[in-house]
Each structure stands twice: as structure tokens, then as C-alpha cells.
Amino acid sequence: MAITTLNLRGLNRSDTASSGQVVTATSATAADFQDASTGGLVKLVKTTISGTSTTYVDFNSTYITSAYNNYLIKGHMIPITDNRYAKCQLMASDSAVTAGGSYEYESAHTGSSTYIASASADTIVFSHGALAGNATTEGNSWEVWLNNPLLSTAATTVHAQCNFIDGSGVHNGNVSSGGRKALEVNNGIRLFYDSGNIAADSYLTLYGIVA
């Protein structure tokens, strides 16, 4: 096995490294042991769909905890049936909030400059203007940001960027934002299509955001 020698002539060797510290350049000619940066993403769980009977994906209080103030969801989802649009609902006490008038949202279809919005909806809509196809090369690829879910003094908000391929194989883009109107703790999020189930091999990964 090859051995690589790292030349750290500028390292202050009088220091003793602690667990978790990294070598950090402190000038053009010197380096030292310092604490690693605390910012970044922590992978919490990846959900991969198998079979054809999954209607939605939930990330509940098992993962949405006081350890993080904000979360990121990344992944790719394909509908079982053709021409569907993606949406989400927040969860209170691990149950989806489904009542009409619970949410506000805005969504822009970037390819056609069309917009939709609602000040009183039962979901937050992530894509419109064109609809996601159900072929293996179609569906939605997205990132969804969940902000302040466990605060009861500020609104829980969601914003998303969504690339999707429609039923004709044409690329589309959407930018969306929304939130729950009630100031209440929301310990989860549900992602799904407006109708039908989610196809096998679709996946969503949840990350906690370290401030």
C-alpha cells in the first residue's frame, strides 16, 4: 500500500489535537489544530419507495426535533399516474394538517412566467403550469427547505425549487413558497402528489441544517 507523507512544516507542534479538531491554515506559512466548523448539513434519513402502494412520504417527530431549527429535503419523486403535480402539508402532533384554509402559498412556473397563489388552501403546491410525467426519465427532482417547524411564536414556512419532466419529456422549473397560517408547533412534513401514488425507486433524503 502506498504511503503519502504530508509535509506540515508550519504546524505548531506544541499543540495537542483534541477529538474532532482539524488542521487549519492560520496564515500563508503556518497551520494549527482548530475546532471544525459547526455549520453544514447532517443526514437524518433517506426514504426510498418500493412497490406501488405509497401515497405519501412523511418525515415526522422522529426526525423533526429540537436538535435543528431548519431542515432540507432533497430527492427525486415519480408519480404512478401521468401528469401530476407535487404538494406538501405540515404535521402537528404527527398528524397531517389537512383542513381547508390552513395554508398560504405562491408558485411560479419559470418556463412560461405563469403564477398561482392562494391565501386559504389545504396544501402547499410545488409545481404547476405543466405536470410531471410518470416515465422513469420523468418526475420531480427538488429541494425543499423547512423553516422554524418547532416554533409557536413564528410561522412555519416552506420554500422549494423543483425541476420536473412533463409527460412529453420536456423540462420545466418551479419556484414555490408557502406556510401554515396558524402559529403552532409543526413536528413533521408530508410530501405527495395531487392524485395517485408514488412510483418505486423514488427517494427523499432529510437533512438537519446546523447553524
mmCIF file of C-alpha atoms in Angstrom:
data_model
loop_
_atom_site.group_PDB
_atom_site.id
_atom_site.type_symbol
_atom_site.label_atom_id
_atom_site.label_comp_id
_atom_site.label_asym_id
_atom_site.label_seq_id
_atom_site.Cartn_x
_atom_site.Cartn_y
_atom_site.Cartn_z
ATOM 1 C CA MET A 1 0.000 0.000 0.000
ATOM 2 C CA ALA A 2 1.330 3.438 -0.911
ATOM 3 C CA ILE A 3 2.112 5.816 1.949
ATOM 4 C CA THR A 4 1.526 9.511 1.473
ATOM 5 C CA THR A 5 3.704 11.896 3.516
ATOM 6 C CA LEU A 6 2.072 15.191 4.481
ATOM 7 C CA ASN A 7 4.573 17.992 4.978
ATOM 8 C CA LEU A 8 3.280 20.362 7.663
ATOM 9 C CA ARG A 9 6.402 22.398 8.320
ATOM 10 C CA GLY A 10 4.332 25.339 9.502
ATOM 11 C CA LEU A 11 2.278 23.339 12.032
ATOM 12 C CA ASN A 12 2.582 24.482 15.636
ATOM 13 C CA ARG A 13 3.664 21.115 17.087
ATOM 14 C CA SER A 14 3.443 22.313 20.675
ATOM 15 C CA ASP A 15 -0.355 21.999 20.422
ATOM 16 C CA THR A 16 -2.135 18.730 21.150
ATOM 17 C CA ALA A 17 -5.119 17.997 18.966
ATOM 18 C CA SER A 18 -8.469 17.269 20.575
ATOM 19 C CA SER A 19 -11.085 14.901 19.190
ATOM 20 C CA GLY A 20 -12.899 16.442 16.217
ATOM 21 C CA GLN A 21 -10.287 19.123 15.523
ATOM 22 C CA VAL A 22 -8.802 19.655 12.087
ATOM 23 C CA VAL A 23 -5.605 21.156 10.701
ATOM 24 C CA THR A 24 -6.404 24.753 9.675
ATOM 25 C CA ALA A 25 -4.200 27.245 7.849
ATOM 26 C CA THR A 26 -3.707 30.287 10.078
ATOM 27 C CA SER A 27 -1.512 32.204 7.638
ATOM 28 C CA ALA A 28 0.270 31.696 4.328
ATOM 29 C CA THR A 29 3.072 29.767 6.083
ATOM 30 C CA ALA A 30 1.522 28.332 9.264
ATOM 31 C CA ALA A 31 -1.179 25.897 10.364
ATOM 32 C CA ASP A 32 -2.655 24.792 13.639
ATOM 33 C CA PHE A 33 -5.184 22.392 15.204
ATOM 34 C CA GLN A 34 -8.573 24.087 15.488
ATOM 35 C CA ASP A 35 -12.193 23.098 16.050
ATOM 36 C CA ALA A 36 -14.016 22.006 12.915
ATOM 37 C CA SER A 37 -16.663 24.322 11.501
ATOM 38 C CA THR A 38 -20.048 23.723 13.104
ATOM 39 C CA GLY A 39 -22.104 24.689 10.045
ATOM 40 C CA GLY A 40 -23.400 22.295 7.427
ATOM 41 C CA LEU A 41 -25.891 19.500 6.781
ATOM 42 C CA VAL A 42 -26.470 16.369 8.841
ATOM 43 C CA LYS A 43 -28.142 13.472 7.013
ATOM 44 C CA LEU A 44 -31.011 12.194 9.162
ATOM 45 C CA VAL A 45 -32.812 9.637 6.984
ATOM 46 C CA LYS A 46 -33.304 8.561 3.371
ATOM 47 C CA THR A 47 -36.666 7.140 2.321
ATOM 48 C CA THR A 48 -36.754 5.023 -0.858
ATOM 49 C CA ILE A 49 -40.098 3.885 -2.227
ATOM 50 C CA SER A 50 -40.633 0.205 -3.004
ATOM 51 C CA GLY A 51 -43.758 -1.199 -4.602
ATOM 52 C CA THR A 52 -46.675 0.848 -5.901
ATOM 53 C CA SER A 53 -48.840 1.444 -2.821
ATOM 54 C CA THR A 54 -47.141 4.513 -1.269
ATOM 55 C CA THR A 55 -49.358 7.591 -1.336
ATOM 56 C CA TYR A 56 -47.092 9.987 0.575
ATOM 57 C CA VAL A 57 -43.764 10.328 2.386
ATOM 58 C CA ASP A 58 -43.791 11.592 5.972
ATOM 59 C CA PHE A 59 -40.894 12.973 7.971
ATOM 60 C CA ASN A 60 -42.344 13.127 11.488
ATOM 61 C CA SER A 61 -41.219 13.858 15.048
ATOM 62 C CA THR A 62 -38.738 11.000 14.916
ATOM 63 C CA TYR A 63 -36.599 13.305 12.761
ATOM 64 C CA ILE A 64 -38.039 16.822 13.191
ATOM 65 C CA THR A 65 -36.693 17.577 16.661
ATOM 66 C CA SER A 66 -35.244 20.419 18.698
ATOM 67 C CA ALA A 67 -31.770 19.436 17.508
ATOM 68 C CA TYR A 68 -32.236 21.682 14.433
ATOM 69 C CA ASN A 69 -34.198 24.833 13.652
ATOM 70 C CA ASN A 70 -34.350 24.224 9.899
ATOM 71 C CA TYR A 71 -34.333 21.235 7.543
ATOM 72 C CA LEU A 72 -33.634 20.392 3.907
ATOM 73 C CA ILE A 73 -35.256 17.644 1.830
ATOM 74 C CA LYS A 74 -33.633 16.586 -1.452
ATOM 75 C CA GLY A 75 -34.680 13.839 -3.800
ATOM 76 C CA HIS A 76 -36.485 12.591 -6.878
ATOM 77 C CA MET A 77 -40.127 11.526 -6.999
ATOM 78 C CA ILE A 78 -42.103 9.988 -9.875
ATOM 79 C CA PRO A 79 -45.897 9.671 -9.925
ATOM 80 C CA ILE A 80 -47.563 6.346 -10.693
ATOM 81 C CA THR A 81 -50.044 8.080 -12.988
ATOM 82 C CA ASP A 82 -49.093 10.575 -15.676
ATOM 83 C CA ASN A 83 -49.414 14.369 -15.409
ATOM 84 C CA ARG A 84 -49.418 15.049 -11.661
ATOM 85 C CA TYR A 85 -48.285 17.990 -9.550
ATOM 86 C CA ALA A 86 -46.412 17.797 -6.231
ATOM 87 C CA LYS A 87 -47.500 19.350 -2.948
ATOM 88 C CA CYS A 88 -46.984 19.157 0.813
ATOM 89 C CA GLN A 89 -48.731 19.519 4.158
ATOM 90 C CA LEU A 90 -47.246 20.182 7.573
ATOM 91 C CA MET A 91 -47.824 17.903 10.548
ATOM 92 C CA ALA A 92 -48.948 18.753 14.090
ATOM 93 C CA SER A 93 -48.586 16.033 16.733
ATOM 94 C CA ASP A 94 -47.523 13.687 13.900
ATOM 95 C CA SER A 95 -50.791 14.147 12.010
ATOM 96 C CA ALA A 96 -51.028 15.986 8.693
ATOM 97 C CA VAL A 97 -52.886 19.303 8.857
ATOM 98 C CA THR A 98 -55.473 18.871 6.110
ATOM 99 C CA ALA A 99 -58.163 21.455 6.893
ATOM 100 C CA GLY A 100 -59.087 23.938 4.190
ATOM 101 C CA GLY A 101 -57.703 27.419 4.782
ATOM 102 C CA SER A 102 -54.683 26.189 6.755
ATOM 103 C CA TYR A 103 -52.011 27.346 4.289
ATOM 104 C CA GLU A 104 -50.876 30.219 2.104
ATOM 105 C CA TYR A 105 -48.585 29.706 -0.904
ATOM 106 C CA GLU A 106 -47.225 31.135 -4.155
ATOM 107 C CA SER A 107 -45.703 29.169 -7.038
ATOM 108 C CA ALA A 108 -44.044 30.349 -10.251
ATOM 109 C CA HIS A 109 -43.594 28.247 -13.389
ATOM 110 C CA THR A 110 -40.323 29.669 -14.651
ATOM 111 C CA GLY A 111 -40.571 28.477 -18.240
ATOM 112 C CA SER A 112 -43.858 30.179 -19.025
ATOM 113 C CA SER A 113 -43.918 33.010 -16.462
ATOM 114 C CA THR A 114 -47.235 31.790 -15.057
ATOM 115 C CA TYR A 115 -48.064 32.052 -11.381
ATOM 116 C CA ILE A 116 -50.592 30.691 -8.921
ATOM 117 C CA ALA A 117 -51.244 31.708 -5.338
ATOM 118 C CA SER A 118 -53.709 31.087 -2.544
ATOM 119 C CA ALA A 119 -54.280 32.763 0.802
ATOM 120 C CA SER A 120 -56.521 29.942 2.006
ATOM 121 C CA ALA A 121 -55.564 26.436 0.891
ATOM 122 C CA ASP A 122 -55.428 22.889 2.252
ATOM 123 C CA THR A 123 -51.914 22.242 0.863
ATOM 124 C CA ILE A 124 -48.778 23.999 -0.356
ATOM 125 C CA VAL A 125 -48.344 23.460 -4.115
ATOM 126 C CA PHE A 126 -44.831 22.872 -5.514
ATOM 127 C CA SER A 127 -45.409 22.610 -9.258
ATOM 128 C CA HIS A 128 -47.886 23.913 -11.795
ATOM 129 C CA GLY A 129 -48.035 25.216 -15.341
ATOM 130 C CA ALA A 130 -47.072 21.750 -16.563
ATOM 131 C CA LEU A 131 -47.438 18.365 -14.896
ATOM 132 C CA ALA A 132 -44.868 15.693 -14.030
ATOM 133 C CA GLY A 133 -44.770 12.616 -16.217
ATOM 134 C CA ASN A 134 -44.620 9.047 -14.908
ATOM 135 C CA ALA A 135 -41.881 7.582 -17.110
ATOM 136 C CA THR A 136 -38.649 6.540 -15.390
ATOM 137 C CA THR A 137 -36.903 9.524 -17.003
ATOM 138 C CA GLU A 138 -39.593 11.984 -15.837
ATOM 139 C CA GLY A 139 -40.998 13.052 -12.450
ATOM 140 C CA ASN A 140 -39.777 15.699 -9.975
ATOM 141 C CA SER A 141 -36.290 16.477 -8.719
ATOM 142 C CA TRP A 142 -36.397 19.012 -5.926
ATOM 143 C CA GLU A 143 -35.061 20.596 -2.804
ATOM 144 C CA VAL A 144 -37.498 21.643 -0.096
ATOM 145 C CA TRP A 145 -36.488 23.886 2.813
ATOM 146 C CA LEU A 146 -38.495 23.613 6.044
ATOM 147 C CA ASN A 147 -38.068 26.629 8.327
ATOM 148 C CA ASN A 148 -38.892 27.071 12.032
ATOM 149 C CA PRO A 149 -41.114 23.984 12.353
ATOM 150 C CA LEU A 150 -40.927 23.776 16.147
ATOM 151 C CA LEU A 151 -41.567 27.448 16.914
ATOM 152 C CA SER A 152 -45.011 28.524 18.078
ATOM 153 C CA THR A 153 -44.027 32.200 18.006
ATOM 154 C CA ALA A 154 -43.176 32.352 14.293
ATOM 155 C CA ALA A 155 -44.749 30.918 11.170
ATOM 156 C CA THR A 156 -43.529 27.566 9.879
ATOM 157 C CA THR A 157 -42.616 28.188 6.244
ATOM 158 C CA VAL A 158 -41.566 26.070 3.285
ATOM 159 C CA HIS A 159 -39.810 27.056 0.095
ATOM 160 C CA ALA A 160 -38.909 24.776 -2.776
ATOM 161 C CA GLN A 161 -37.105 24.632 -6.080
ATOM 162 C CA CYS A 162 -38.431 21.938 -8.358
ATOM 163 C CA ASN A 163 -37.178 20.638 -11.705
ATOM 164 C CA PHE A 164 -39.578 18.279 -13.388
ATOM 165 C CA ILE A 165 -40.011 16.487 -16.685
ATOM 166 C CA ASP A 166 -43.557 16.500 -18.014
ATOM 167 C CA GLY A 167 -45.437 13.762 -19.815
ATOM 168 C CA SER A 168 -43.953 14.868 -23.143
ATOM 169 C CA GLY A 169 -40.390 14.636 -21.848
ATOM 170 C CA VAL A 170 -39.973 18.425 -21.647
ATOM 171 C CA HIS A 171 -38.050 20.077 -18.794
ATOM 172 C CA ASN A 172 -39.895 22.512 -16.530
ATOM 173 C CA GLY A 173 -38.971 24.545 -13.462
ATOM 174 C CA ASN A 174 -40.891 25.882 -10.483
ATOM 175 C CA VAL A 175 -40.076 28.079 -7.508
ATOM 176 C CA SER A 176 -42.569 27.947 -4.640
ATOM 177 C CA SER A 177 -43.025 29.248 -1.129
ATOM 178 C CA GLY A 178 -45.718 28.958 1.486
ATOM 179 C CA GLY A 179 -46.510 28.244 5.080
ATOM 180 C CA ARG A 180 -49.063 27.370 7.679
ATOM 181 C CA LYS A 181 -51.174 30.307 8.810
ATOM 182 C CA ALA A 182 -51.569 29.198 12.443
ATOM 183 C CA LEU A 183 -48.639 29.876 14.782
ATOM 184 C CA GLU A 184 -48.210 26.363 16.106
ATOM 185 C CA VAL A 185 -45.514 23.718 16.515
ATOM 186 C CA ASN A 186 -45.257 21.561 13.376
ATOM 187 C CA ASN A 187 -43.236 18.418 14.008
ATOM 188 C CA GLY A 188 -43.369 16.938 10.537
ATOM 189 C CA ILE A 189 -43.956 17.365 6.820
ATOM 190 C CA ARG A 190 -45.817 15.217 4.282
ATOM 191 C CA LEU A 191 -44.955 15.176 0.561
ATOM 192 C CA PHE A 192 -47.254 13.712 -2.089
ATOM 193 C CA TYR A 193 -48.951 14.194 -5.458
ATOM 194 C CA ASP A 194 -52.345 15.717 -6.085
ATOM 195 C CA SER A 195 -53.647 12.269 -7.058
ATOM 196 C CA GLY A 196 -52.341 8.716 -7.176
ATOM 197 C CA ASN A 197 -49.342 7.018 -5.620
ATOM 198 C CA ILE A 198 -45.569 7.443 -5.787
ATOM 199 C CA ALA A 199 -43.574 5.148 -8.064
ATOM 200 C CA ALA A 200 -40.968 2.652 -6.857
ATOM 201 C CA ASP A 201 -37.355 3.866 -6.591
ATOM 202 C CA SER A 202 -38.456 7.413 -5.830
ATOM 203 C CA TYR A 203 -36.408 8.729 -2.903
ATOM 204 C CA LEU A 204 -36.282 11.655 -0.498
ATOM 205 C CA THR A 205 -33.463 12.458 1.939
ATOM 206 C CA LEU A 206 -33.907 14.641 5.027
ATOM 207 C CA TYR A 207 -31.055 16.760 6.408
ATOM 208 C CA GLY A 208 -30.821 18.835 9.546
ATOM 209 C CA ILE A 209 -29.199 22.231 8.994
ATOM 210 C CA VAL A 210 -26.502 23.098 11.521
ATOM 211 C CA ALA A 211 -26.497 26.834 12.165
#
